[in-house]
mmCIF file of N, CA and C in Angstrom:
data_model
loop_
_atom_site.group_PDB
_atom_site.id
_atom_site.type_symbol
_atom_site.label_atom_id
_atom_site.label_comp_id
_atom_site.label_asym_id
_atom_site.label_seq_id
_atom_site.Cartn_x
_atom_site.Cartn_y
_atom_site.Cartn_z
ATOM 1 N N MET A 1 -29.504 -30.518 11.925
ATOM 2 C CA MET A 1 -31.035 -30.207 11.479
ATOM 3 C C MET A 1 -32.047 -30.435 12.706
ATOM 4 N N GLU A 2 -32.737 -29.438 12.554
ATOM 5 C CA GLU A 2 -33.490 -28.884 13.603
ATOM 6 C C GLU A 2 -34.542 -29.827 13.308
ATOM 7 N N GLN A 3 -35.340 -30.273 14.715
ATOM 8 C CA GLN A 3 -36.369 -31.202 14.533
ATOM 9 C C GLN A 3 -37.618 -30.667 13.937
ATOM 10 N N ARG A 4 -38.026 -30.462 12.788
ATOM 11 C CA ARG A 4 -38.931 -30.084 12.067
ATOM 12 C C ARG A 4 -39.218 -30.209 10.913
ATOM 13 N N VAL A 5 -40.536 -29.874 10.390
ATOM 14 C CA VAL A 5 -40.673 -30.351 8.950
ATOM 15 C C VAL A 5 -41.516 -29.295 8.328
ATOM 16 N N SER A 6 -40.785 -28.673 7.234
ATOM 17 C CA SER A 6 -41.139 -27.320 6.673
ATOM 18 C C SER A 6 -42.272 -27.454 5.510
ATOM 19 N N LEU A 7 -42.026 -28.587 4.743
ATOM 20 C CA LEU A 7 -42.818 -28.887 3.749
ATOM 21 C C LEU A 7 -43.228 -30.194 3.354
ATOM 22 N N ILE A 8 -44.475 -30.260 3.128
ATOM 23 C CA ILE A 8 -44.957 -31.841 2.506
ATOM 24 C C ILE A 8 -45.344 -31.729 1.040
ATOM 25 N N THR A 9 -44.887 -32.565 0.078
ATOM 26 C CA THR A 9 -45.440 -32.650 -1.103
ATOM 27 C C THR A 9 -46.040 -33.632 -1.598
ATOM 28 N N LEU A 10 -47.291 -33.456 -2.148
ATOM 29 C CA LEU A 10 -48.172 -34.750 -2.371
ATOM 30 C C LEU A 10 -47.890 -34.846 -4.075
ATOM 31 N N GLY A 11 -47.818 -36.035 -4.417
ATOM 32 C CA GLY A 11 -47.611 -36.451 -5.877
ATOM 33 C C GLY A 11 -48.777 -36.841 -6.145
ATOM 34 N N VAL A 12 -49.459 -35.746 -7.341
ATOM 35 C CA VAL A 12 -51.028 -35.937 -7.918
ATOM 36 C C VAL A 12 -50.893 -36.273 -9.532
ATOM 37 N N SER A 13 -51.966 -36.958 -9.872
ATOM 38 C CA SER A 13 -52.232 -37.138 -11.120
ATOM 39 C C SER A 13 -52.600 -35.913 -12.227
ATOM 40 N N ASP A 14 -53.336 -35.284 -11.452
ATOM 41 C CA ASP A 14 -54.063 -34.087 -12.113
ATOM 42 C C ASP A 14 -54.217 -32.912 -10.990
ATOM 43 N N LEU A 15 -53.476 -31.882 -11.343
ATOM 44 C CA LEU A 15 -53.083 -30.706 -10.567
ATOM 45 C C LEU A 15 -54.254 -29.830 -10.205
ATOM 46 N N GLN A 16 -55.070 -29.560 -11.313
ATOM 47 C CA GLN A 16 -56.443 -28.712 -11.409
ATOM 48 C C GLN A 16 -57.254 -29.610 -10.282
ATOM 49 N N ARG A 17 -57.756 -30.993 -10.783
ATOM 50 C CA ARG A 17 -58.426 -31.681 -10.196
ATOM 51 C C ARG A 17 -58.188 -31.717 -8.492
ATOM 52 N N ALA A 18 -56.755 -31.797 -8.059
ATOM 53 C CA ALA A 18 -56.236 -31.895 -6.790
ATOM 54 C C ALA A 18 -56.581 -30.639 -6.119
ATOM 55 N N LYS A 19 -56.203 -29.773 -6.759
ATOM 56 C CA LYS A 19 -56.417 -28.016 -6.251
ATOM 57 C C LYS A 19 -57.812 -27.894 -5.923
ATOM 58 N N ALA A 20 -58.519 -28.273 -6.988
ATOM 59 C CA ALA A 20 -60.181 -28.396 -6.723
ATOM 60 C C ALA A 20 -60.704 -29.107 -5.327
ATOM 61 N N PHE A 21 -59.932 -30.258 -5.079
ATOM 62 C CA PHE A 21 -60.603 -30.961 -4.055
ATOM 63 C C PHE A 21 -59.915 -30.272 -2.817
ATOM 64 N N TYR A 22 -58.817 -29.918 -2.507
ATOM 65 C CA TYR A 22 -58.453 -28.869 -1.649
ATOM 66 C C TYR A 22 -59.121 -27.745 -1.066
ATOM 67 N N ARG A 23 -59.362 -26.865 -2.310
ATOM 68 C CA ARG A 23 -60.130 -25.757 -2.014
ATOM 69 C C ARG A 23 -61.251 -26.348 -1.724
ATOM 70 N N ALA A 24 -61.857 -27.351 -2.034
ATOM 71 C CA ALA A 24 -63.525 -27.760 -1.579
ATOM 72 C C ALA A 24 -63.391 -27.876 -0.064
ATOM 73 N N LEU A 25 -62.234 -28.041 0.496
ATOM 74 C CA LEU A 25 -62.000 -28.398 2.048
ATOM 75 C C LEU A 25 -61.810 -27.217 2.506
ATOM 76 N N GLY A 26 -61.583 -26.092 1.902
ATOM 77 C CA GLY A 26 -61.702 -24.653 2.338
ATOM 78 C C GLY A 26 -60.124 -24.136 2.360
ATOM 79 N N TRP A 27 -59.376 -25.013 1.732
ATOM 80 C CA TRP A 27 -57.710 -24.703 1.848
ATOM 81 C C TRP A 27 -57.683 -23.197 0.862
ATOM 82 N N ARG A 28 -56.759 -22.471 0.976
ATOM 83 C CA ARG A 28 -56.364 -21.548 -0.219
ATOM 84 C C ARG A 28 -55.039 -21.566 -0.521
ATOM 85 N N THR A 29 -54.941 -21.071 -2.025
ATOM 86 C CA THR A 29 -53.479 -21.071 -2.591
ATOM 87 C C THR A 29 -53.647 -19.711 -3.353
ATOM 88 N N ASP A 30 -52.269 -19.031 -2.948
ATOM 89 C CA ASP A 30 -52.135 -17.934 -4.298
ATOM 90 C C ASP A 30 -51.039 -18.302 -4.990
ATOM 91 N N THR A 31 -50.844 -19.364 -5.053
ATOM 92 C CA THR A 31 -49.788 -19.778 -6.325
ATOM 93 C C THR A 31 -50.116 -19.634 -7.574
ATOM 94 N N GLU A 32 -49.501 -18.809 -8.445
ATOM 95 C CA GLU A 32 -50.015 -18.402 -9.786
ATOM 96 C C GLU A 32 -50.108 -19.743 -10.307
ATOM 97 N N PRO A 33 -51.574 -19.435 -10.962
ATOM 98 C CA PRO A 33 -52.393 -20.647 -11.830
ATOM 99 C C PRO A 33 -51.280 -21.130 -12.752
ATOM 100 N N SER A 34 -50.615 -20.438 -13.527
ATOM 101 C CA SER A 34 -49.813 -20.886 -14.628
ATOM 102 C C SER A 34 -48.581 -21.842 -14.240
ATOM 103 N N MET A 35 -48.450 -21.976 -12.909
ATOM 104 C CA MET A 35 -47.195 -22.705 -12.330
ATOM 105 C C MET A 35 -47.720 -24.203 -12.383
ATOM 106 N N ASP A 36 -46.881 -25.144 -12.505
ATOM 107 C CA ASP A 36 -47.228 -26.456 -12.437
ATOM 108 C C ASP A 36 -47.282 -26.832 -11.011
ATOM 109 N N VAL A 37 -47.303 -26.222 -9.981
ATOM 110 C CA VAL A 37 -47.497 -26.659 -8.572
ATOM 111 C C VAL A 37 -48.331 -25.841 -7.836
ATOM 112 N N ALA A 38 -48.845 -26.193 -6.724
ATOM 113 C CA ALA A 38 -49.781 -25.177 -5.965
ATOM 114 C C ALA A 38 -49.307 -25.353 -4.374
ATOM 115 N N PHE A 39 -48.998 -24.539 -3.834
ATOM 116 C CA PHE A 39 -48.402 -24.574 -2.433
ATOM 117 C C PHE A 39 -49.743 -23.779 -1.721
ATOM 118 N N PHE A 40 -50.052 -24.586 -0.281
ATOM 119 C CA PHE A 40 -50.976 -24.245 0.882
ATOM 120 C C PHE A 40 -50.142 -23.674 1.846
ATOM 121 N N GLN A 41 -50.457 -22.939 2.285
ATOM 122 C CA GLN A 41 -49.964 -22.430 3.882
ATOM 123 C C GLN A 41 -50.614 -23.111 4.923
ATOM 124 N N ALA A 42 -49.982 -24.182 5.675
ATOM 125 C CA ALA A 42 -50.716 -25.105 6.445
ATOM 126 C C ALA A 42 -49.902 -24.920 7.933
ATOM 127 N N GLY A 43 -50.517 -23.763 8.788
ATOM 128 C CA GLY A 43 -49.849 -23.617 9.802
ATOM 129 C C GLY A 43 -48.393 -23.106 9.911
ATOM 130 N N GLY A 44 -47.550 -23.590 10.451
ATOM 131 C CA GLY A 44 -45.947 -23.307 10.269
ATOM 132 C C GLY A 44 -45.371 -23.843 9.547
ATOM 133 N N MET A 45 -46.109 -24.426 8.327
ATOM 134 C CA MET A 45 -45.569 -25.309 7.102
ATOM 135 C C MET A 45 -46.232 -25.096 6.066
ATOM 136 N N VAL A 46 -45.906 -26.135 4.794
ATOM 137 C CA VAL A 46 -46.380 -25.840 3.716
ATOM 138 C C VAL A 46 -46.787 -27.376 3.099
ATOM 139 N N VAL A 47 -47.657 -27.313 2.597
ATOM 140 C CA VAL A 47 -48.206 -28.415 1.646
ATOM 141 C C VAL A 47 -48.274 -27.998 0.170
ATOM 142 N N ALA A 48 -47.712 -29.083 -0.591
ATOM 143 C CA ALA A 48 -47.806 -28.370 -2.130
ATOM 144 C C ALA A 48 -48.383 -29.849 -2.675
ATOM 145 N N LEU A 49 -48.737 -29.343 -3.680
ATOM 146 C CA LEU A 49 -49.398 -30.533 -4.725
ATOM 147 C C LEU A 49 -48.603 -30.355 -6.128
ATOM 148 N N TRP A 50 -47.989 -31.373 -6.476
ATOM 149 C CA TRP A 50 -47.064 -31.268 -7.791
ATOM 150 C C TRP A 50 -47.155 -32.888 -8.428
ATOM 151 N N GLY A 51 -47.165 -32.665 -9.609
ATOM 152 C CA GLY A 51 -47.080 -33.895 -10.618
ATOM 153 C C GLY A 51 -46.281 -35.206 -9.932
ATOM 154 N N ARG A 52 -46.999 -36.275 -9.952
ATOM 155 C CA ARG A 52 -46.461 -37.364 -9.115
ATOM 156 C C ARG A 52 -45.191 -37.642 -10.082
ATOM 157 N N ASP A 53 -45.098 -37.935 -11.664
ATOM 158 C CA ASP A 53 -44.050 -38.117 -12.241
ATOM 159 C C ASP A 53 -42.984 -37.114 -12.036
ATOM 160 N N GLN A 54 -43.148 -35.602 -11.763
ATOM 161 C CA GLN A 54 -42.073 -34.704 -11.703
ATOM 162 C C GLN A 54 -41.789 -35.024 -10.242
ATOM 163 N N LEU A 55 -42.292 -35.373 -9.126
ATOM 164 C CA LEU A 55 -41.956 -35.500 -7.835
ATOM 165 C C LEU A 55 -41.193 -36.665 -7.710
ATOM 166 N N ALA A 56 -41.674 -37.872 -8.327
ATOM 167 C CA ALA A 56 -40.487 -38.966 -8.156
ATOM 168 C C ALA A 56 -39.297 -38.539 -8.912
ATOM 169 N N GLU A 57 -39.274 -38.013 -10.087
ATOM 170 C CA GLU A 57 -38.080 -37.659 -10.821
ATOM 171 C C GLU A 57 -37.203 -36.764 -9.843
ATOM 172 N N ASP A 58 -38.062 -35.595 -9.673
ATOM 173 C CA ASP A 58 -37.097 -34.807 -8.956
ATOM 174 C C ASP A 58 -36.349 -35.465 -7.342
ATOM 175 N N SER A 59 -37.476 -36.372 -6.760
ATOM 176 C CA SER A 59 -36.958 -36.991 -5.336
ATOM 177 C C SER A 59 -35.947 -38.101 -5.658
ATOM 178 N N ALA A 60 -35.778 -38.233 -6.858
ATOM 179 C CA ALA A 60 -34.497 -39.554 -7.191
ATOM 180 C C ALA A 60 -35.069 -40.868 -6.547
ATOM 181 N N VAL A 61 -36.343 -41.204 -6.870
ATOM 182 C CA VAL A 61 -36.804 -42.385 -6.423
ATOM 183 C C VAL A 61 -37.577 -43.108 -7.322
ATOM 184 N N PRO A 62 -37.979 -44.251 -7.567
ATOM 185 C CA PRO A 62 -38.631 -44.657 -8.567
ATOM 186 C C PRO A 62 -40.213 -45.038 -7.972
ATOM 187 N N ASP A 63 -41.260 -44.734 -8.754
ATOM 188 C CA ASP A 63 -42.483 -44.787 -8.603
ATOM 189 C C ASP A 63 -43.168 -45.783 -8.950
ATOM 190 N N PRO A 64 -43.332 -47.113 -8.211
ATOM 191 C CA PRO A 64 -44.287 -48.173 -8.581
ATOM 192 C C PRO A 64 -45.853 -47.977 -8.671
ATOM 193 N N GLY A 65 -46.327 -46.802 -7.857
ATOM 194 C CA GLY A 65 -47.577 -46.585 -7.842
ATOM 195 C C GLY A 65 -48.078 -47.190 -6.484
ATOM 196 N N GLY A 66 -49.154 -46.952 -6.399
ATOM 197 C CA GLY A 66 -49.599 -47.500 -4.990
ATOM 198 C C GLY A 66 -49.495 -46.384 -3.873
ATOM 199 N N TRP A 67 -49.809 -46.912 -2.821
ATOM 200 C CA TRP A 67 -49.467 -46.025 -1.515
ATOM 201 C C TRP A 67 -47.960 -45.761 -1.119
ATOM 202 N N GLY A 68 -47.513 -44.866 -0.735
ATOM 203 C CA GLY A 68 -46.099 -44.643 -0.334
ATOM 204 C C GLY A 68 -45.953 -45.013 1.095
ATOM 205 N N GLY A 69 -46.580 -45.558 1.893
ATOM 206 C CA GLY A 69 -46.030 -46.010 3.201
ATOM 207 C C GLY A 69 -46.240 -44.299 4.324
ATOM 208 N N VAL A 70 -46.995 -43.533 3.977
ATOM 209 C CA VAL A 70 -47.011 -42.013 4.582
ATOM 210 C C VAL A 70 -48.674 -42.042 4.647
ATOM 211 N N THR A 71 -48.991 -41.475 5.781
ATOM 212 C CA THR A 71 -50.386 -41.188 6.154
ATOM 213 C C THR A 71 -50.371 -39.753 6.753
ATOM 214 N N LEU A 72 -51.026 -38.492 6.216
ATOM 215 C CA LEU A 72 -51.039 -37.268 6.804
ATOM 216 C C LEU A 72 -52.090 -37.178 8.218
ATOM 217 N N ALA A 73 -51.925 -36.237 8.918
ATOM 218 C CA ALA A 73 -52.704 -36.037 9.889
ATOM 219 C C ALA A 73 -53.473 -34.516 10.241
ATOM 220 N N TYR A 74 -54.452 -34.589 10.594
ATOM 221 C CA TYR A 74 -54.890 -33.542 10.679
ATOM 222 C C TYR A 74 -55.817 -33.554 12.307
ATOM 223 N N ASN A 75 -55.195 -32.760 13.093
ATOM 224 C CA ASN A 75 -55.437 -32.956 14.852
ATOM 225 C C ASN A 75 -56.589 -31.811 14.952
ATOM 226 N N THR A 76 -57.714 -32.309 15.438
ATOM 227 C CA THR A 76 -58.597 -31.191 15.983
ATOM 228 C C THR A 76 -58.826 -30.850 17.467
ATOM 229 N N ARG A 77 -59.834 -30.070 17.791
ATOM 230 C CA ARG A 77 -60.050 -29.658 19.076
ATOM 231 C C ARG A 77 -61.301 -30.581 19.734
ATOM 232 N N SER A 78 -61.802 -31.412 18.875
ATOM 233 C CA SER A 78 -62.953 -32.015 19.658
ATOM 234 C C SER A 78 -63.373 -32.962 18.611
ATOM 235 N N PRO A 79 -64.020 -33.964 19.127
ATOM 236 C CA PRO A 79 -64.744 -34.864 18.304
ATOM 237 C C PRO A 79 -65.547 -34.772 17.318
ATOM 238 N N ALA A 80 -66.164 -33.672 17.668
ATOM 239 C CA ALA A 80 -67.472 -33.026 16.673
ATOM 240 C C ALA A 80 -66.755 -32.517 15.604
ATOM 241 N N GLU A 81 -65.675 -32.014 15.752
ATOM 242 C CA GLU A 81 -64.605 -31.303 14.803
ATOM 243 C C GLU A 81 -64.288 -32.284 13.730
ATOM 244 N N VAL A 82 -63.818 -33.752 14.138
ATOM 245 C CA VAL A 82 -63.540 -34.795 13.293
ATOM 246 C C VAL A 82 -64.478 -35.177 12.472
ATOM 247 N N ASP A 83 -65.847 -35.258 13.028
ATOM 248 C CA ASP A 83 -67.096 -35.539 12.438
ATOM 249 C C ASP A 83 -67.109 -34.647 11.286
ATOM 250 N N SER A 84 -66.943 -33.155 11.242
ATOM 251 C CA SER A 84 -67.332 -32.117 10.504
ATOM 252 C C SER A 84 -66.127 -32.534 9.367
ATOM 253 N N VAL A 85 -64.801 -32.430 9.617
ATOM 254 C CA VAL A 85 -63.936 -32.232 8.717
ATOM 255 C C VAL A 85 -64.354 -33.856 7.607
ATOM 256 N N ILE A 86 -64.559 -34.836 8.530
ATOM 257 C CA ILE A 86 -65.036 -36.221 7.391
ATOM 258 C C ILE A 86 -65.925 -35.760 6.500
ATOM 259 N N GLU A 87 -66.941 -35.346 7.069
ATOM 260 C CA GLU A 87 -68.228 -34.696 6.048
ATOM 261 C C GLU A 87 -67.540 -33.688 4.982
ATOM 262 N N GLU A 88 -66.664 -32.825 5.194
ATOM 263 C CA GLU A 88 -66.420 -32.019 4.317
ATOM 264 C C GLU A 88 -65.600 -32.709 3.025
ATOM 265 N N ALA A 89 -64.735 -33.866 3.535
ATOM 266 C CA ALA A 89 -63.906 -34.271 2.755
ATOM 267 C C ALA A 89 -64.574 -35.292 1.713
ATOM 268 N N ARG A 90 -65.872 -35.909 2.535
ATOM 269 C CA ARG A 90 -67.061 -36.493 1.603
ATOM 270 C C ARG A 90 -67.458 -36.060 0.879
ATOM 271 N N ALA A 91 -67.860 -34.767 0.992
ATOM 272 C CA ALA A 91 -68.712 -33.618 0.053
ATOM 273 C C ALA A 91 -67.679 -33.292 -1.081
ATOM 274 N N ALA A 92 -66.423 -33.043 -0.783
ATOM 275 C CA ALA A 92 -65.740 -32.621 -1.872
ATOM 276 C C ALA A 92 -65.066 -34.175 -2.714
ATOM 277 N N GLY A 93 -65.829 -35.147 -2.692
ATOM 278 C CA GLY A 93 -65.467 -35.961 -3.467
ATOM 279 C C GLY A 93 -64.320 -37.020 -2.630
ATOM 280 N N GLY A 94 -63.912 -36.833 -1.676
ATOM 281 C CA GLY A 94 -63.069 -37.992 -0.812
ATOM 282 C C GLY A 94 -63.707 -39.106 -0.840
ATOM 283 N N THR A 95 -62.867 -40.079 -0.841
ATOM 284 C CA THR A 95 -63.131 -41.476 0.051
ATOM 285 C C THR A 95 -63.049 -41.604 1.606
ATOM 286 N N ILE A 96 -64.144 -42.381 2.174
ATOM 287 C CA ILE A 96 -63.802 -42.241 3.736
ATOM 288 C C ILE A 96 -63.119 -43.748 3.490
ATOM 289 N N GLY A 97 -62.068 -43.647 4.293
ATOM 290 C CA GLY A 97 -61.512 -44.802 4.675
ATOM 291 C C GLY A 97 -61.702 -45.707 5.953
ATOM 292 N N ARG A 98 -62.101 -44.516 6.532
ATOM 293 C CA ARG A 98 -62.415 -45.217 7.971
ATOM 294 C C ARG A 98 -63.460 -44.069 8.672
ATOM 295 N N GLU A 99 -64.822 -44.721 8.594
ATOM 296 C CA GLU A 99 -65.786 -43.784 9.366
ATOM 297 C C GLU A 99 -65.294 -43.279 11.166
ATOM 298 N N PRO A 100 -65.367 -42.065 11.479
ATOM 299 C CA PRO A 100 -65.299 -41.455 12.667
ATOM 300 C C PRO A 100 -65.656 -42.191 13.799
ATOM 301 N N ALA A 101 -64.797 -42.742 14.629
ATOM 302 C CA ALA A 101 -64.906 -43.666 15.779
ATOM 303 C C ALA A 101 -64.210 -43.659 17.082
ATOM 304 N N GLU A 102 -64.500 -43.897 18.317
ATOM 305 C CA GLU A 102 -63.488 -44.007 19.451
ATOM 306 C C GLU A 102 -62.410 -44.947 18.894
ATOM 307 N N THR A 103 -61.096 -44.397 19.335
ATOM 308 C CA THR A 103 -60.039 -45.368 19.140
ATOM 309 C C THR A 103 -59.612 -45.857 20.359
ATOM 310 N N PHE A 104 -58.371 -47.014 19.670
ATOM 311 C CA PHE A 104 -58.007 -48.320 21.044
ATOM 312 C C PHE A 104 -57.008 -47.210 21.931
ATOM 313 N N TRP A 105 -56.472 -46.105 21.265
ATOM 314 C CA TRP A 105 -55.773 -45.140 22.415
ATOM 315 C C TRP A 105 -56.370 -44.158 22.870
ATOM 316 N N GLY A 106 -57.823 -44.310 23.148
ATOM 317 C CA GLY A 106 -58.419 -43.341 23.836
ATOM 318 C C GLY A 106 -58.838 -41.835 23.273
ATOM 319 N N GLY A 107 -58.536 -41.868 22.052
ATOM 320 C CA GLY A 107 -58.987 -40.635 20.923
ATOM 321 C C GLY A 107 -60.303 -40.979 20.204
ATOM 322 N N TYR A 108 -60.156 -40.210 19.054
ATOM 323 C CA TYR A 108 -61.724 -40.169 18.302
ATOM 324 C C TYR A 108 -60.823 -39.743 16.871
ATOM 325 N N SER A 109 -61.151 -40.552 15.849
ATOM 326 C CA SER A 109 -60.719 -40.299 14.370
ATOM 327 C C SER A 109 -61.347 -41.386 13.588
ATOM 328 N N GLY A 110 -61.053 -40.583 12.227
ATOM 329 C CA GLY A 110 -61.463 -41.181 10.919
ATOM 330 C C GLY A 110 -60.591 -40.895 10.081
ATOM 331 N N VAL A 111 -60.900 -41.741 8.741
ATOM 332 C CA VAL A 111 -59.623 -41.283 7.787
ATOM 333 C C VAL A 111 -60.278 -41.038 6.574
ATOM 334 N N PHE A 112 -59.700 -40.101 5.766
ATOM 335 C CA PHE A 112 -60.373 -39.916 4.428
ATOM 336 C C PHE A 112 -59.151 -39.852 3.345
ATOM 337 N N ILE A 113 -59.723 -40.308 2.117
ATOM 338 C CA ILE A 113 -58.481 -40.673 0.963
ATOM 339 C C ILE A 113 -58.578 -39.623 -0.107
ATOM 340 N N ASP A 114 -57.638 -38.708 -0.128
ATOM 341 C CA ASP A 114 -57.945 -37.803 -1.232
ATOM 342 C C ASP A 114 -58.021 -38.619 -2.759
ATOM 343 N N LEU A 115 -57.990 -37.636 -3.746
ATOM 344 C CA LEU A 115 -58.433 -38.065 -5.214
ATOM 345 C C LEU A 115 -57.264 -38.602 -5.488
ATOM 346 N N ASP A 116 -56.047 -38.518 -5.081
ATOM 347 C CA ASP A 116 -54.813 -39.309 -5.654
ATOM 348 C C ASP A 116 -54.597 -40.216 -4.620
ATOM 349 N N GLY A 117 -55.165 -40.754 -3.630
ATOM 350 C CA GLY A 117 -55.185 -41.720 -2.689
ATOM 351 C C GLY A 117 -54.004 -41.415 -1.585
ATOM 352 N N HIS A 118 -53.983 -40.251 -1.225
ATOM 353 C CA HIS A 118 -53.170 -39.969 -0.029
ATOM 354 C C HIS A 118 -54.267 -40.035 1.198
ATOM 355 N N PRO A 119 -53.980 -40.722 2.248
ATOM 356 C CA PRO A 119 -54.872 -41.016 3.508
ATOM 357 C C PRO A 119 -54.431 -40.147 4.343
ATOM 358 N N TRP A 120 -55.507 -39.233 4.728
ATOM 359 C CA TRP A 120 -55.348 -38.263 5.914
ATOM 360 C C TRP A 120 -56.013 -38.663 7.374
ATOM 361 N N GLU A 121 -55.345 -38.970 8.220
ATOM 362 C CA GLU A 121 -56.255 -39.306 9.526
ATOM 363 C C GLU A 121 -56.913 -38.080 10.365
ATOM 364 N N VAL A 122 -57.959 -38.002 10.663
ATOM 365 C CA VAL A 122 -58.720 -36.696 11.124
ATOM 366 C C VAL A 122 -59.070 -36.992 12.662
ATOM 367 N N ALA A 123 -58.043 -36.531 13.478
ATOM 368 C CA ALA A 123 -58.033 -36.994 14.942
ATOM 369 C C ALA A 123 -58.458 -36.006 16.174
ATOM 370 N N HIS A 124 -58.818 -36.408 17.075
ATOM 371 C CA HIS A 124 -58.696 -35.840 18.313
ATOM 372 C C HIS A 124 -58.246 -36.584 19.167
ATOM 373 N N ASN A 125 -57.073 -36.049 19.963
ATOM 374 C CA ASN A 125 -56.306 -36.593 20.979
ATOM 375 C C ASN A 125 -56.770 -35.897 21.960
ATOM 376 N N PRO A 126 -57.140 -36.395 22.939
ATOM 377 C CA PRO A 126 -57.522 -35.538 24.330
ATOM 378 C C PRO A 126 -56.630 -34.995 25.263
ATOM 379 N N ARG A 127 -55.021 -35.814 24.627
ATOM 380 C CA ARG A 127 -53.833 -35.519 25.602
ATOM 381 C C ARG A 127 -52.957 -34.477 25.015
ATOM 382 N N TRP A 128 -53.400 -34.244 23.787
ATOM 383 C CA TRP A 128 -52.529 -33.108 22.785
ATOM 384 C C TRP A 128 -53.495 -31.594 22.704
ATOM 385 N N THR A 129 -52.611 -30.722 22.634
ATOM 386 C CA THR A 129 -53.430 -29.522 22.738
ATOM 387 C C THR A 129 -53.457 -28.953 21.448
ATOM 388 N N VAL A 130 -54.519 -28.498 20.651
ATOM 389 C CA VAL A 130 -54.384 -27.721 19.336
ATOM 390 C C VAL A 130 -54.472 -26.295 19.665
ATOM 391 N N GLU A 131 -53.564 -25.441 19.463
ATOM 392 C CA GLU A 131 -53.572 -24.006 19.714
ATOM 393 C C GLU A 131 -53.878 -23.366 19.007
ATOM 394 N N ASP A 132 -54.495 -22.108 19.272
ATOM 395 C CA ASP A 132 -55.412 -21.442 18.255
ATOM 396 C C ASP A 132 -54.821 -21.070 16.651
ATOM 397 N N ASP A 133 -53.455 -21.251 16.473
ATOM 398 C CA ASP A 133 -52.906 -21.058 15.376
ATOM 399 C C ASP A 133 -52.967 -22.373 14.761
ATOM 400 N N GLY A 134 -53.334 -23.437 15.237
ATOM 401 C CA GLY A 134 -53.295 -24.833 14.676
ATOM 402 C C GLY A 134 -52.238 -25.512 15.000
ATOM 403 N N SER A 135 -51.194 -25.139 15.577
ATOM 404 C CA SER A 135 -50.119 -26.043 15.948
ATOM 405 C C SER A 135 -50.358 -26.661 17.067
ATOM 406 N N VAL A 136 -49.900 -28.099 16.885
ATOM 407 C CA VAL A 136 -50.096 -29.176 18.156
ATOM 408 C C VAL A 136 -48.803 -29.187 19.071
ATOM 409 N N THR A 137 -49.297 -29.120 20.347
ATOM 410 C CA THR A 137 -48.357 -29.213 21.365
ATOM 411 C C THR A 137 -48.580 -30.514 22.131
ATOM 412 N N LEU A 138 -47.563 -31.423 22.230
ATOM 413 C CA LEU A 138 -47.348 -32.474 23.098
ATOM 414 C C LEU A 138 -47.245 -32.333 24.492
ATOM 415 N N PRO A 139 -48.043 -33.151 25.352
ATOM 416 C CA PRO A 139 -47.944 -33.118 26.665
ATOM 417 C C PRO A 139 -46.528 -33.197 27.285
ATOM 418 N N ASP A 140 -46.086 -32.685 28.492
ATOM 419 C CA ASP A 140 -45.019 -32.418 28.968
ATOM 420 C C ASP A 140 -44.732 -34.136 29.514
#
């Protein structure tokens, strides 16, 4: 298995509401509206939204509800971009779990939580490079 991730699927309670939230963040999807899933190209990978019950069944796991122990991250090119993304999420109806601030590891980050409880850390790590296409390169 190659060391990469191709697709992240978020289980959502209301697909139309979830699509509207991500569209309000500026994300685009060309998925046929009649489908019960939405796919968003996210750099070199895909983020999907699908009904939480359907996702749990398809993944063969019980769903007791609550947080699933995973946080997504969006790395930025500057601390100002962290502030901007957090404000976009706030305007779209997301909950701000942690306001942007300097971090213990020498960066700058904040957290927003989407309408289905998925936390997103928005971070600027001065040691990582965010390429023009949005991909992240770790230092040598």
